[in-house]
Short mmCIF file of C-alpha atoms in Angstrom, two decimals:
data_model
loop_
_atom_site.label_atom_id
_atom_site.label_comp_id
_atom_site.label_asym_id
_atom_site.label_seq_id
_atom_site.Cartn_x
_atom_site.Cartn_y
_atom_site.Cartn_z
CA MET O 1 -23.01 68.43 -11.86
CA LEU O 2 -20.36 71.04 -11.14
CA SER O 3 -21.48 74.61 -10.56
CA ARG O 4 -20.93 77.17 -13.30
CA ASP O 5 -19.52 79.57 -10.75
CA LEU O 6 -16.84 77.02 -9.84
CA LEU O 7 -15.98 76.32 -13.47
CA ARG O 8 -15.84 80.02 -14.24
CA GLU O 9 -14.05 81.38 -11.18
CA ARG O 10 -11.53 78.60 -10.43
CA PRO O 11 -10.72 77.10 -13.83
CA ASP O 12 -7.13 76.10 -13.06
CA GLU O 13 -8.15 74.21 -9.92
CA VAL O 14 -10.97 72.46 -11.78
CA ARG O 15 -8.62 71.42 -14.60
CA SER O 16 -6.07 70.04 -12.15
CA ARG O 17 -8.60 68.09 -10.10
CA LEU O 18 -10.40 66.72 -13.14
CA GLU O 19 -7.10 65.67 -14.65
CA ASP O 20 -6.51 63.61 -11.49
CA ARG O 21 -9.69 61.74 -12.42
CA GLY O 22 -8.55 61.05 -15.98
CA VAL O 23 -10.90 63.52 -17.64
CA ASP O 24 -10.25 64.73 -21.17
CA LEU O 25 -9.53 68.41 -20.53
CA MET O 26 -10.82 69.30 -23.98
CA LEU O 27 -14.27 69.08 -22.38
CA VAL O 28 -13.27 71.77 -19.89
CA GLU O 29 -11.85 73.96 -22.66
CA ARG O 30 -15.02 73.48 -24.65
CA TRP O 31 -17.10 74.57 -21.66
CA ALA O 32 -14.97 77.71 -21.19
CA ARG O 33 -15.33 78.65 -24.86
CA LEU O 34 -19.11 78.13 -24.84
CA ASP O 35 -19.50 80.04 -21.58
CA GLY O 36 -17.51 82.96 -23.04
CA GLU O 37 -19.74 83.02 -26.12
CA ARG O 38 -22.85 82.85 -23.96
CA ARG O 39 -21.79 85.76 -21.76
CA GLU O 40 -20.94 87.89 -24.82
CA ALA O 41 -24.31 87.12 -26.38
CA LEU O 42 -26.08 87.84 -23.10
CA VAL O 43 -24.39 91.24 -22.75
CA GLU O 44 -25.37 92.08 -26.34
CA VAL O 45 -28.98 90.99 -25.82
CA GLU O 46 -29.33 93.06 -22.67
CA GLY O 47 -27.86 96.08 -24.45
CA LEU O 48 -30.19 95.65 -27.42
CA LYS O 49 -33.20 95.35 -25.11
CA ARG O 50 -32.28 98.63 -23.43
CA THR O 51 -31.93 100.28 -26.84
CA ARG O 52 -35.27 98.80 -27.95
CA ASN O 53 -37.01 100.09 -24.83
CA GLU O 54 -35.59 103.57 -25.40
CA ALA O 55 -36.64 103.44 -29.08
CA SER O 56 -40.16 102.35 -28.08
CA LYS O 57 -40.45 105.32 -25.73
CA LYS O 58 -39.28 107.56 -28.57
CA ILE O 59 -42.05 106.23 -30.81
CA GLY O 60 -44.61 107.17 -28.19
CA GLU O 61 -43.20 110.67 -27.89
CA ILE O 62 -43.19 111.16 -31.68
CA LYS O 63 -46.81 110.02 -31.95
CA ARG O 64 -47.92 112.24 -29.12
CA GLU O 65 -46.31 115.17 -30.93
CA GLY O 66 -48.02 114.17 -34.18
CA GLY O 67 -44.78 113.33 -35.97
CA ASP O 68 -43.81 110.52 -38.34
CA ALA O 69 -42.58 107.47 -36.35
CA HIS O 70 -41.89 105.31 -39.40
CA ASP O 71 -38.09 105.26 -39.03
CA ALA O 72 -38.27 104.66 -35.27
CA ILE O 73 -40.71 101.77 -35.77
CA ALA O 74 -38.38 100.25 -38.37
CA GLU O 75 -35.50 100.57 -35.92
CA VAL O 76 -37.45 98.73 -33.22
CA GLY O 77 -38.29 95.98 -35.73
CA GLU O 78 -34.65 95.52 -36.60
CA LEU O 79 -33.71 95.39 -32.91
CA LYS O 80 -36.44 92.83 -32.23
CA GLY O 81 -35.15 90.61 -35.04
CA ARG O 82 -31.58 90.78 -33.76
CA ILE O 83 -32.73 90.02 -30.20
CA GLU O 84 -34.67 86.95 -31.38
CA ILE O 85 -31.60 85.64 -33.24
CA LEU O 86 -29.41 86.12 -30.17
CA GLU O 87 -31.95 84.53 -27.80
CA THR O 88 -32.13 81.49 -30.06
CA ARG O 89 -28.35 81.34 -29.96
CA LEU O 90 -28.40 81.65 -26.16
CA GLY O 91 -30.81 78.72 -25.94
CA ALA O 92 -28.50 76.62 -28.12
CA LEU O 93 -25.46 77.62 -26.05
CA ASP O 94 -27.26 76.65 -22.82
CA GLU O 95 -28.02 73.23 -24.31
CA GLU O 96 -24.39 72.77 -25.37
CA LEU O 97 -23.14 73.87 -21.96
CA ARG O 98 -25.43 71.39 -20.22
CA TRP O 99 -24.29 68.64 -22.60
CA VAL O 100 -20.71 69.24 -21.44
CA GLU O 101 -21.64 69.70 -17.78
CA LEU O 102 -23.45 66.36 -17.68
CA ARG O 103 -20.24 64.66 -18.81
CA LEU O 104 -17.90 66.21 -16.25
CA PRO O 105 -17.46 64.06 -13.12
CA ASN O 106 -17.44 65.30 -9.56
CA LEU O 107 -14.28 66.69 -7.99
CA ALA O 108 -12.57 64.41 -5.48
CA ASP O 109 -12.21 65.43 -1.85
CA ASP O 110 -8.68 66.41 -0.84
CA GLU O 111 -8.16 63.26 1.27
CA VAL O 112 -8.94 60.91 -1.63
CA PRO O 113 -5.75 59.09 -2.76
CA LEU O 114 -4.17 60.01 -6.06
CA GLY O 115 -4.04 57.23 -8.62
CA ALA O 116 -5.55 55.99 -11.85
CA ASP O 117 -7.08 52.70 -10.70
CA GLU O 118 -7.65 50.22 -7.85
CA GLU O 119 -3.91 49.75 -7.38
CA SER O 120 -3.87 53.14 -5.62
CA ASN O 121 -6.79 52.41 -3.30
CA ARG O 122 -6.03 52.75 0.42
CA VAL O 123 -7.00 50.03 2.91
CA GLU O 124 -8.35 51.73 6.03
CA ARG O 125 -9.01 48.73 8.28
CA GLU O 126 -9.75 45.02 8.35
CA VAL O 127 -12.54 43.60 10.47
CA GLY O 128 -12.56 39.92 11.43
CA GLU O 129 -10.18 37.12 10.54
CA PRO O 130 -10.50 35.07 7.36
CA PRO O 131 -11.53 31.52 8.32
CA ALA O 132 -8.84 28.82 8.42
CA PHE O 133 -10.15 25.64 6.80
CA ASP O 134 -8.63 22.16 7.12
CA PHE O 135 -10.05 21.37 3.69
CA GLU O 136 -10.10 23.01 0.26
CA PRO O 137 -12.91 25.62 0.39
CA ARG O 138 -15.47 25.38 -2.38
CA ALA O 139 -16.72 28.20 -4.61
CA HIS O 140 -20.30 29.30 -4.03
CA TRP O 141 -21.49 28.01 -7.40
CA ASP O 142 -20.32 24.50 -6.49
CA LEU O 143 -21.73 24.72 -2.98
CA GLY O 144 -25.04 26.03 -4.30
CA ALA O 145 -25.37 23.25 -6.86
CA GLU O 146 -24.44 20.50 -4.36
CA LEU O 147 -26.88 21.85 -1.77
CA GLY O 148 -29.61 22.09 -4.40
CA ILE O 149 -30.20 25.80 -3.71
CA LEU O 150 -28.79 27.35 -6.91
CA ASP O 151 -29.44 26.22 -10.48
CA PHE O 152 -27.40 28.13 -13.06
CA GLU O 153 -28.11 25.70 -15.92
CA ARG O 154 -31.85 26.25 -15.75
CA SER O 155 -31.47 29.99 -15.21
CA ALA O 156 -29.48 30.11 -18.47
CA LYS O 157 -32.33 28.27 -20.16
CA LEU O 158 -34.80 30.81 -18.86
CA ALA O 159 -32.90 34.02 -19.54
CA GLY O 160 -29.33 33.38 -20.69
CA SER O 161 -26.01 33.92 -18.95
CA ARG O 162 -25.50 36.14 -15.89
CA PHE O 163 -28.79 35.23 -14.25
CA ALA O 164 -29.50 33.05 -11.23
CA LEU O 165 -32.25 30.63 -10.19
CA TYR O 166 -32.62 30.19 -6.44
CA ARG O 167 -34.40 27.09 -5.11
CA GLY O 168 -35.89 26.08 -1.78
CA ALA O 169 -33.68 27.09 1.13
CA GLY O 170 -31.61 29.20 -1.28
CA ALA O 171 -34.64 31.34 -2.10
CA ARG O 172 -35.44 31.59 1.58
CA LEU O 173 -31.85 32.54 2.43
CA GLU O 174 -31.94 35.38 -0.13
CA ARG O 175 -35.22 36.60 1.34
CA ALA O 176 -33.93 36.16 4.89
CA LEU O 177 -30.83 38.24 4.21
CA ALA O 178 -32.89 41.08 2.76
CA SER O 179 -35.34 41.05 5.69
CA PHE O 180 -32.50 40.96 8.21
CA MET O 181 -30.79 43.95 6.55
CA LEU O 182 -33.99 45.99 6.35
CA ASP O 183 -34.87 45.30 9.99
CA LEU O 184 -31.36 46.27 11.10
CA HIS O 185 -31.33 49.53 9.13
CA THR O 186 -34.86 50.59 10.05
CA GLU O 187 -34.94 49.48 13.69
CA GLU O 188 -31.35 50.15 14.76
CA HIS O 189 -29.91 52.64 12.27
CA GLY O 190 -32.87 54.98 11.81
CA TYR O 191 -33.66 54.58 8.11
CA THR O 192 -37.16 54.87 6.65
CA GLU O 193 -38.08 51.99 4.35
CA TRP O 194 -39.59 52.61 0.92
CA ILE O 195 -40.86 50.38 -1.86
CA PRO O 196 -40.17 52.45 -5.01
CA PRO O 197 -40.96 51.80 -8.67
CA TYR O 198 -38.49 49.48 -10.38
CA ILE O 199 -38.74 51.57 -13.56
CA ALA O 200 -37.46 55.15 -13.76
CA ASN O 201 -37.70 57.99 -16.23
CA GLU O 202 -34.75 59.69 -17.88
CA GLU O 203 -34.77 62.67 -15.52
CA SER O 204 -34.41 60.38 -12.51
CA LEU O 205 -31.38 58.59 -13.99
CA THR O 206 -29.87 61.92 -15.00
CA THR O 207 -30.20 63.31 -11.47
CA SER O 208 -28.47 60.27 -10.00
CA ASN O 209 -25.75 60.54 -12.70
CA GLN O 210 -26.40 57.25 -14.53
CA LEU O 211 -27.30 59.25 -17.65
CA PRO O 212 -26.10 60.32 -20.09
CA LYS O 213 -22.61 58.91 -19.62
CA PHE O 214 -23.53 55.34 -18.68
CA ALA O 215 -26.52 54.68 -20.93
CA ASP O 216 -24.94 51.50 -22.33
CA ASP O 217 -24.71 49.98 -18.84
CA HIS O 218 -28.47 50.03 -18.29
CA PHE O 219 -31.57 48.41 -19.72
CA HIS O 220 -33.76 50.82 -21.69
CA LEU O 221 -37.40 49.99 -22.42
CA ASP O 222 -37.64 50.68 -26.13
CA ASP O 223 -39.66 53.70 -27.31
CA SER O 224 -40.98 54.38 -23.81
CA GLY O 225 -38.53 56.80 -22.22
CA TYR O 226 -38.26 54.44 -19.25
CA TRP O 227 -35.36 52.43 -17.84
CA LEU O 228 -35.07 49.49 -15.45
CA ILE O 229 -33.40 50.77 -12.29
CA PRO O 230 -29.75 49.77 -11.83
CA THR O 231 -30.06 50.44 -8.08
CA ALA O 232 -32.60 51.85 -5.63
CA GLU O 233 -30.29 54.86 -5.35
CA VAL O 234 -32.10 56.17 -8.42
CA PRO O 235 -35.65 56.41 -7.03
CA LEU O 236 -34.59 57.14 -3.44
CA THR O 237 -32.37 60.07 -4.43
CA ASN O 238 -35.12 61.47 -6.65
CA ILE O 239 -37.94 61.39 -4.09
CA HIS O 240 -37.31 65.06 -3.29
CA ARG O 241 -36.22 66.19 -6.75
CA GLY O 242 -37.31 69.78 -7.34
CA GLU O 243 -38.28 70.28 -3.69
CA ILE O 244 -37.13 72.64 -0.95
CA LEU O 245 -36.83 70.87 2.40
CA ASP O 246 -36.65 72.39 5.86
CA GLU O 247 -33.27 72.10 7.56
CA ALA O 248 -35.03 70.59 10.58
CA GLU O 249 -35.99 67.58 8.43
CA LEU O 250 -32.36 66.70 7.72
CA PRO O 251 -30.74 64.27 7.68
CA LEU O 252 -33.15 62.06 5.77
CA ARG O 253 -32.15 58.38 5.88
CA TYR O 254 -33.89 56.14 3.34
CA THR O 255 -33.58 52.45 2.54
CA ALA O 256 -35.18 50.10 0.01
CA PHE O 257 -34.89 46.49 -1.09
CA THR O 258 -35.23 46.18 -4.86
CA PRO O 259 -34.13 44.15 -7.82
CA CYS O 260 -31.36 45.85 -9.78
CA PHE O 261 -30.82 45.51 -13.52
CA ARG O 262 -27.49 46.10 -15.23
CA ALA O 263 -26.33 45.39 -18.76
CA GLU O 264 -22.73 44.91 -17.56
CA ALA O 265 -21.57 46.27 -20.92
CA GLY O 266 -18.15 47.16 -19.51
CA SER O 267 -17.48 43.99 -17.54
CA HIS O 268 -15.37 42.45 -20.35
CA GLY O 269 -16.14 38.86 -19.41
CA ARG O 270 -15.28 39.17 -15.70
CA ASP O 271 -17.08 37.00 -13.13
CA VAL O 272 -19.10 35.09 -15.69
CA ARG O 273 -19.81 32.30 -13.18
CA GLY O 274 -21.94 32.53 -10.11
CA LEU O 275 -23.61 35.50 -8.41
CA ILE O 276 -20.91 38.17 -8.37
CA ARG O 277 -21.79 40.08 -11.55
CA ASN O 278 -25.28 39.37 -12.88
CA HIS O 279 -27.75 41.24 -15.04
CA GLN O 280 -30.37 41.00 -12.28
CA PHE O 281 -29.70 40.94 -8.54
CA HIS O 282 -31.18 42.15 -5.26
CA LYS O 283 -29.81 44.92 -3.12
CA VAL O 284 -30.70 46.82 0.02
CA GLU O 285 -29.78 50.43 -0.68
CA LEU O 286 -29.03 53.23 1.77
CA VAL O 287 -29.45 56.90 0.84
CA GLN O 288 -28.99 60.01 2.97
CA LEU O 289 -29.78 63.67 2.34
CA THR O 290 -27.86 65.99 4.65
CA THR O 291 -26.59 69.51 5.11
CA PRO O 292 -23.12 70.20 3.66
CA ALA O 293 -21.62 70.44 7.16
CA ALA O 294 -22.87 66.96 8.06
CA SER O 295 -22.10 64.96 4.92
CA ALA O 296 -18.54 63.87 5.75
CA ALA O 297 -19.67 62.40 9.06
CA ALA O 298 -22.71 60.86 7.31
CA LEU O 299 -20.38 58.91 5.02
CA GLU O 300 -18.53 57.42 7.98
CA GLU O 301 -21.87 56.56 9.55
CA MET O 302 -23.09 54.84 6.39
CA VAL O 303 -19.91 52.75 6.21
CA ARG O 304 -20.50 51.65 9.82
CA HIS O 305 -24.10 50.75 9.05
CA ALA O 306 -23.11 48.59 6.08
CA GLY O 307 -20.26 47.01 8.01
CA ARG O 308 -22.56 46.13 10.90
CA VAL O 309 -24.44 43.76 8.59
CA LEU O 310 -21.27 41.79 7.91
CA GLU O 311 -20.20 41.80 11.55
CA LEU O 312 -23.52 40.29 12.65
CA LEU O 313 -23.24 37.68 9.89
CA GLU O 314 -19.74 36.86 11.16
CA VAL O 315 -18.09 37.51 7.82
CA PRO O 316 -14.63 39.17 7.60
CA TYR O 317 -14.28 42.34 5.55
CA ARG O 318 -12.14 45.39 5.02
CA VAL O 319 -12.83 49.07 4.34
CA VAL O 320 -11.03 50.68 1.39
CA THR O 321 -10.94 54.33 0.28
CA LEU O 322 -10.99 54.42 -3.51
CA SER O 323 -8.46 56.43 -5.47
CA ARG O 324 -9.48 59.34 -7.68
CA GLY O 325 -9.25 57.26 -10.82
CA ASP O 326 -11.25 54.35 -9.37
CA MET O 327 -14.18 56.30 -7.95
CA GLY O 328 -17.60 56.47 -9.50
CA PHE O 329 -18.55 59.40 -11.71
CA GLY O 330 -20.66 61.33 -9.19
CA ALA O 331 -18.64 60.63 -6.04
CA ALA O 332 -16.45 63.08 -4.15
CA ARG O 333 -15.28 60.29 -1.87
CA THR O 334 -16.03 56.56 -1.88
CA CYS O 335 -15.37 53.89 0.72
CA ASP O 336 -15.83 50.30 -0.40
CA LEU O 337 -16.50 47.38 1.90
CA GLU O 338 -14.78 44.30 0.54
CA VAL O 339 -15.76 40.89 1.85
CA TRP O 340 -13.39 37.93 2.14
CA LEU O 341 -14.13 35.10 -0.32
CA PRO O 342 -12.24 31.90 0.60
CA SER O 343 -12.58 30.32 -2.86
CA GLN O 344 -10.73 33.28 -4.41
CA GLU O 345 -8.48 33.96 -1.41
CA THR O 346 -9.12 37.66 -1.77
CA TYR O 347 -11.47 40.47 -0.79
CA ARG O 348 -14.28 41.44 -3.18
CA GLU O 349 -16.49 44.53 -3.13
CA ILE O 350 -19.86 44.06 -1.45
CA SER O 351 -20.79 47.69 -0.76
CA SER O 352 -19.74 51.03 -2.18
CA CYS O 353 -20.61 54.05 -0.01
CA SER O 354 -20.22 57.47 -1.61
CA ASN O 355 -20.58 61.10 -0.65
CA CYS O 356 -21.69 62.95 -3.77
CA ARG O 357 -21.84 66.30 -1.98
CA ASP O 358 -24.05 68.68 -4.04
CA PHE O 359 -23.30 67.01 -7.40
CA GLN O 360 -26.61 65.12 -7.69
CA ALA O 361 -28.62 67.76 -5.86
CA ARG O 362 -27.63 70.37 -8.45
CA ARG O 363 -28.84 68.08 -11.24
CA GLY O 364 -32.12 67.44 -9.46
CA ALA O 365 -32.64 70.84 -7.77
CA ILE O 366 -32.87 69.23 -4.32
CA ARG O 367 -32.54 72.04 -1.80
CA TYR O 368 -33.19 72.96 1.81
CA ARG O 369 -33.92 76.21 3.59
CA ALA O 370 -31.70 76.93 6.58
CA THR O 371 -33.39 77.63 9.90
CA GLU O 372 -31.84 81.10 9.99
CA GLY O 373 -33.47 81.91 6.65
CA GLY O 374 -31.83 83.11 3.47
CA ARG O 375 -31.82 81.57 0.01
CA PRO O 376 -32.36 77.80 -0.34
CA ARG O 377 -29.16 75.76 -0.48
CA LEU O 378 -28.35 72.47 -2.18
CA VAL O 379 -28.42 69.38 0.03
CA HIS O 380 -25.62 66.82 0.00
CA THR O 381 -26.57 63.31 -1.11
CA LEU O 382 -24.96 60.02 -0.11
CA ASN O 383 -25.63 56.46 -1.18
CA GLY O 384 -24.35 52.99 -0.40
CA SER O 385 -25.23 49.32 -0.48
CA GLY O 386 -26.45 47.96 2.77
CA LEU O 387 -25.79 45.34 1.26
CA ALA O 388 -25.81 43.68 -2.17
CA VAL O 389 -27.88 40.62 -1.21
CA GLY O 390 -26.50 38.16 -3.76
CA ARG O 391 -22.90 38.91 -2.82
CA THR O 392 -23.82 38.57 0.86
CA PHE O 393 -25.35 35.18 -0.01
CA VAL O 394 -21.99 34.25 -1.55
CA ALA O 395 -20.06 35.46 1.51
CA VAL O 396 -22.25 33.47 3.92
CA LEU O 397 -21.97 30.26 1.87
CA GLU O 398 -18.22 30.44 1.41
CA ASN O 399 -17.18 31.65 4.86
CA HIS O 400 -19.49 29.35 6.82
CA GLN O 401 -19.01 26.17 4.77
CA GLN O 402 -18.11 22.99 6.62
CA SER O 403 -15.96 19.98 5.72
CA ASP O 404 -19.08 17.79 5.37
CA GLY O 405 -20.48 20.03 2.64
CA THR O 406 -23.02 21.77 4.85
CA VAL O 407 -23.15 25.50 5.57
CA LEU O 408 -23.75 26.92 9.05
CA ILE O 409 -26.32 29.70 9.16
CA PRO O 410 -25.10 32.70 11.21
CA GLU O 411 -26.91 32.87 14.53
CA ARG O 412 -28.39 36.33 13.89
CA LEU O 413 -29.93 35.06 10.65
CA ARG O 414 -31.54 31.89 12.06
CA PRO O 415 -34.84 33.49 13.14
CA TYR O 416 -35.34 34.57 9.51
CA MET O 417 -34.70 30.96 8.42
CA GLY O 418 -37.35 29.47 10.71
CA GLY O 419 -34.77 28.55 13.34
CA ARG O 420 -32.73 26.49 10.91
CA GLU O 421 -29.06 26.15 11.89
CA ARG O 422 -27.47 24.84 8.70
CA LEU O 423 -27.98 24.20 4.99
CA SER O 424 -27.49 20.63 3.85
CA SER O 425 -27.96 18.64 0.67
CA LEU O 426 -31.54 18.03 1.78
CA SER O 427 -32.27 21.75 1.38
#
């Protein structure tokens, strides 16, 4: 959420930078009008309260002198009524202002490329070479079916489209990937592992900017006020909601492996086959809480941590800075990691790492107290996939497939697979 001081004191800059993100500027104009009304009402209320206090003192003086305070009492009554009307109006204006504020996205950092969509994204670097096959590479859904480790027909019977059923070595590979990622992030990258609830309340999704704008993209548990989490970013970011941390505690690095649930309401029929875009999938999430001075460097660190997973799995990828029009709602800057998929002969997103600066912290009142004292300040929050497990499963299958239909298991992953070196049709 953007600060009211920023919206009030630098309106032209806010309009320009929100326009770069494709925002309807009528929302900004509406906020300015409501804020003007609120400030006028607030000035009037404060003036009336001063007048009421003076009138109340006058009543006391009249009574002490034995006079008739009837008219003064009537005046105080009228003032009280007017104050109550204005305070009700102020409450309504605050609600309307918050309604608008919750629908305004974050401002992009200056170095974020201009552009309306992914066509304006900037490739920062490529890591690893796409494999050169002497045969036609197979898509992961065909490989999975032939190896007997994925069954999409039965998963459709169980739950419908956009779900997956892992079998045997496929189930173990999914579990192995998650364990490998968690061990890497906790033992080598300094993250603390959590197992959070997989259901969240409305306040948690609002803090992490999934609500109210993206309600249709998530699964709501009817009449309960609860939602299935779309990512572990939601609970991890909210652990310290409403708290004041000590600066010495920062940065906080948190990770969690959870199922994720997404309605995919805006997917418009994309990636209907396979594991790329499902209603339920697993992900290892990374979240950091930092001081403002450290958050830019923390984003680069998080990108390295996510990329290290792919490097150890011997899978080629690239790092891309998203344009202003392609970034997520709460991000000030986002770097995607895109993994090479041989069957599609292109790179596909496998991790999205974002610096939200104080946008989420303002929604959730997540603050820290500087060592030199002073008023508490808002932390900066960052989040990223480290990685999406199903998409990593896809990348391993497709990049390490062999001409005989088997799939080599990356060496770093073999201890998690009981020493197994390859997947075969006997899986």
